[in-house]
Amino acid sequence: MENIETGKIIVTVTIGIATILGLYLYSKRFSNIINRILERRQLVSIIKQQSTNDEKNSISVSSLYVHPVKSLRAVSVQSAKLSKLGLENDRNLMLVRPSASTSMYRFITQRQCASLATIIVSLPTVKDGSTTIDIKHANSNEKVTVDITPSSLRQNPNKFMAGVWDDKVQVVDLGDEAAKFFQKVLSSSEEGDDTFDDVRLVAQAPTDERQVDGKYCPAAAMSAMGNVPNVSLTDGFPILIASEQSLAELNRRLEQKGKDPIPMSRFRPNIVVKSLDLKAFDEDEWKAIQIGGNDGPIFHIVKGCPRCKQSCTDQLDGTRYAEPLETLSEFRALGKNAEDVYFAQNVVLQPDCVGKEIKVGDGVRILTRGKPVWDMDAVQAE
């Protein structure tokens, strides 16, 4: 009898805890929905007010880049369509190899393999119902064509989990021909003993859902049900934005030290903006921007991007240098960890803007500003 009563108490307490937890989660989601509505209405009001005042904004998009394969050469484009994962065709594929410490595969980038910068990838092309990309080595005749047709990816049985920092994503293996291409190119290019003979090319599985870190995401960037945005195989956020003025300030400091200036490609941004009226690193304080006209998509700047040795890698020949990290550490060591230096800002797209397009030359309107956000936990930049 005593056991029955004890069991009833345990069941009652469990139900009570579950009810409280459910109410908490429901109230949190409901609060996110309300905040999303209010924040978006505020942005609409700001857009109308700025339009009414006929505000002249000199900031414009100067360059756009997508990276079909993570850590391979960027592709410069004149326009980019926005998908639910960021810019269309950006970082949907990556290279992986078996992890020495776990049973999983693990992503690799120019951090481990600088010569990835010498591999050129095309934008996807569609012909006779198939979608393919061409990949070639800049320094040899090695090349391969890879089938990334969505239906083929869904039906491909060679799926497994791979690690991208702390996330686990489902990926589709793109076959032995692609793997052999990378194994051959990298084994002949890299210094040291590593032959990279276990590298595989994979695509993010069509059914995989990987979300950005919610603690950085404003309510206006969440879905109708209060969910944070999904992301492709980037390091953490869908879009990276940088300004030419910030690069000019960095190069000014490099040249003062008798060093060569560096190109924007070192930082692998998606969107580059410019304006003669823009001060260096003004983008640190942006919170919401609109690109294009009054109906243009709205982007939310969520946090600064910490830089790693990949920014020290020449994006044409893969040569590694000490700069720009040495100079950035002198004036851009910010946030939680003194060793983290920042350049450019991570961005998420407002969900109702999926399907819209941005192009080089579009105006950029700053809607709201605020205090810069740096890492709460260190996350390196791709």
XYZ file of C-alpha atoms in Angstrom, residues 58-232:
175
model
C 24.989 56.607 -49.959
C 25.718 53.032 -48.860
C 25.503 50.411 -51.591
C 26.392 46.788 -52.269
C 29.770 46.688 -54.020
C 30.295 42.903 -54.238
C 28.462 39.642 -53.706
C 30.034 36.224 -53.188
C 28.809 32.670 -52.799
C 30.853 29.618 -51.847
C 29.252 26.483 -53.351
C 31.747 24.295 -51.472
C 32.801 25.362 -47.997
C 36.411 26.651 -47.960
C 36.971 26.416 -51.709
C 37.364 29.580 -53.779
C 34.523 32.063 -53.673
C 32.422 32.817 -56.749
C 31.727 36.482 -57.474
C 28.133 37.089 -58.605
C 26.182 40.137 -59.715
C 22.971 39.032 -57.999
C 21.941 36.490 -55.403
C 18.600 34.945 -54.549
C 17.776 34.485 -50.885
C 16.865 31.031 -49.609
C 15.826 29.891 -46.147
C 19.495 28.996 -45.528
C 21.008 32.327 -46.656
C 22.273 33.137 -50.149
C 21.284 30.472 -52.659
C 24.144 28.058 -53.489
C 26.249 29.153 -50.530
C 28.092 26.403 -48.632
C 25.748 23.512 -49.386
C 28.754 21.216 -49.865
C 31.886 20.610 -47.802
C 34.834 18.299 -47.300
C 34.986 15.836 -44.411
C 37.299 13.143 -43.114
C 36.999 10.544 -40.336
C 37.606 11.985 -36.887
C 40.556 10.570 -34.970
C 38.775 10.990 -31.642
C 35.193 9.975 -32.509
C 33.387 7.562 -34.793
C 31.999 10.468 -36.816
C 33.272 12.373 -39.816
C 34.497 15.918 -39.268
C 34.542 18.951 -41.562
C 37.820 20.335 -42.882
C 38.601 23.836 -44.134
C 41.572 25.970 -45.092
C 42.564 25.954 -41.433
C 43.847 22.418 -41.832
C 44.383 22.499 -45.584
C 45.470 25.861 -47.034
C 45.638 24.554 -50.595
C 41.842 24.352 -50.736
C 42.152 27.972 -51.875
C 43.587 26.691 -55.171
C 40.462 24.686 -56.030
C 37.899 26.424 -58.234
C 34.220 25.528 -58.163
C 31.452 26.626 -60.527
C 27.930 27.652 -59.744
C 25.409 24.826 -60.204
C 24.118 24.327 -63.750
C 20.918 22.544 -64.742
C 20.749 20.470 -67.923
C 18.321 17.710 -68.901
C 16.905 17.636 -65.389
C 20.282 17.195 -63.665
C 22.092 19.739 -61.521
C 25.878 19.608 -61.540
C 28.902 21.619 -60.461
C 32.370 21.603 -61.980
C 35.418 21.512 -59.718
C 38.979 21.976 -60.962
C 42.453 22.563 -59.611
C 43.946 25.917 -60.594
C 47.474 24.485 -60.859
C 46.838 21.300 -62.838
C 44.490 19.642 -65.298
C 42.659 17.801 -62.534
C 38.890 18.315 -62.621
C 35.649 16.574 -61.758
C 31.924 17.115 -62.328
C 29.633 16.354 -59.414
C 25.907 15.586 -59.544
C 23.977 17.498 -56.892
C 20.463 17.035 -58.298
C 18.089 17.393 -55.303
C 16.184 14.183 -56.128
C 19.479 12.275 -56.363
C 20.570 13.597 -52.981
C 17.277 12.516 -51.404
C 17.510 9.014 -52.891
C 21.227 8.532 -52.208
C 21.584 5.860 -49.487
C 25.126 6.962 -48.564
C 24.146 9.317 -45.761
C 25.904 9.805 -42.444
C 26.404 12.357 -39.688
C 29.280 14.823 -39.760
C 30.463 17.398 -37.240
C 30.590 21.123 -37.981
C 31.972 22.631 -34.792
C 29.489 21.565 -32.087
C 26.702 20.723 -34.549
C 25.941 17.346 -36.074
C 24.545 17.518 -39.591
C 23.284 14.829 -41.911
C 25.244 14.744 -45.157
C 25.170 12.831 -48.434
C 28.402 11.330 -49.799
C 28.982 12.498 -53.386
C 30.929 9.499 -54.554
C 34.363 8.040 -55.091
C 35.225 10.075 -58.202
C 34.897 13.353 -56.299
C 36.752 11.911 -53.310
C 39.643 10.720 -55.484
C 39.902 14.155 -57.089
C 40.366 15.875 -53.729
C 42.641 13.162 -52.360
C 44.952 13.468 -55.371
C 45.018 17.267 -55.430
C 45.508 17.691 -51.700
C 48.133 14.972 -51.323
C 50.281 16.737 -53.928
C 49.679 20.250 -52.588
C 49.918 20.105 -48.824
C 53.103 20.334 -46.849
C 53.839 17.837 -44.089
C 53.052 14.164 -43.682
C 49.275 14.299 -44.018
C 48.183 12.824 -47.360
C 44.461 13.608 -46.938
C 43.758 10.211 -48.502
C 40.540 9.839 -46.519
C 38.810 13.079 -47.595
C 35.233 12.869 -48.896
C 33.045 15.490 -50.591
C 29.538 15.674 -49.124
C 26.369 17.725 -49.508
C 24.007 18.761 -46.768
C 21.095 16.304 -46.832
C 17.869 17.931 -48.135
C 16.063 16.848 -44.961
C 18.729 18.164 -42.566
C 17.705 21.076 -40.363
C 20.506 22.931 -38.641
C 19.675 26.072 -36.697
C 21.662 29.167 -35.801
C 22.494 29.847 -32.160
C 19.242 31.198 -30.739
C 20.868 33.369 -28.099
C 22.043 35.761 -30.806
C 18.833 35.784 -32.853
C 16.337 38.668 -32.545
C 12.630 37.887 -32.478
C 12.044 39.601 -35.843
C 14.280 37.014 -37.529
C 12.298 34.077 -36.148
C 9.586 32.136 -37.968
C 5.856 32.541 -37.426
C 6.056 29.871 -34.715
C 9.061 31.442 -33.016
C 11.745 29.137 -34.443
C 15.226 30.490 -35.191
C 16.522 30.407 -38.800
C 18.096 27.345 -40.365
C 21.575 27.475 -41.839
C 23.633 25.555 -44.404
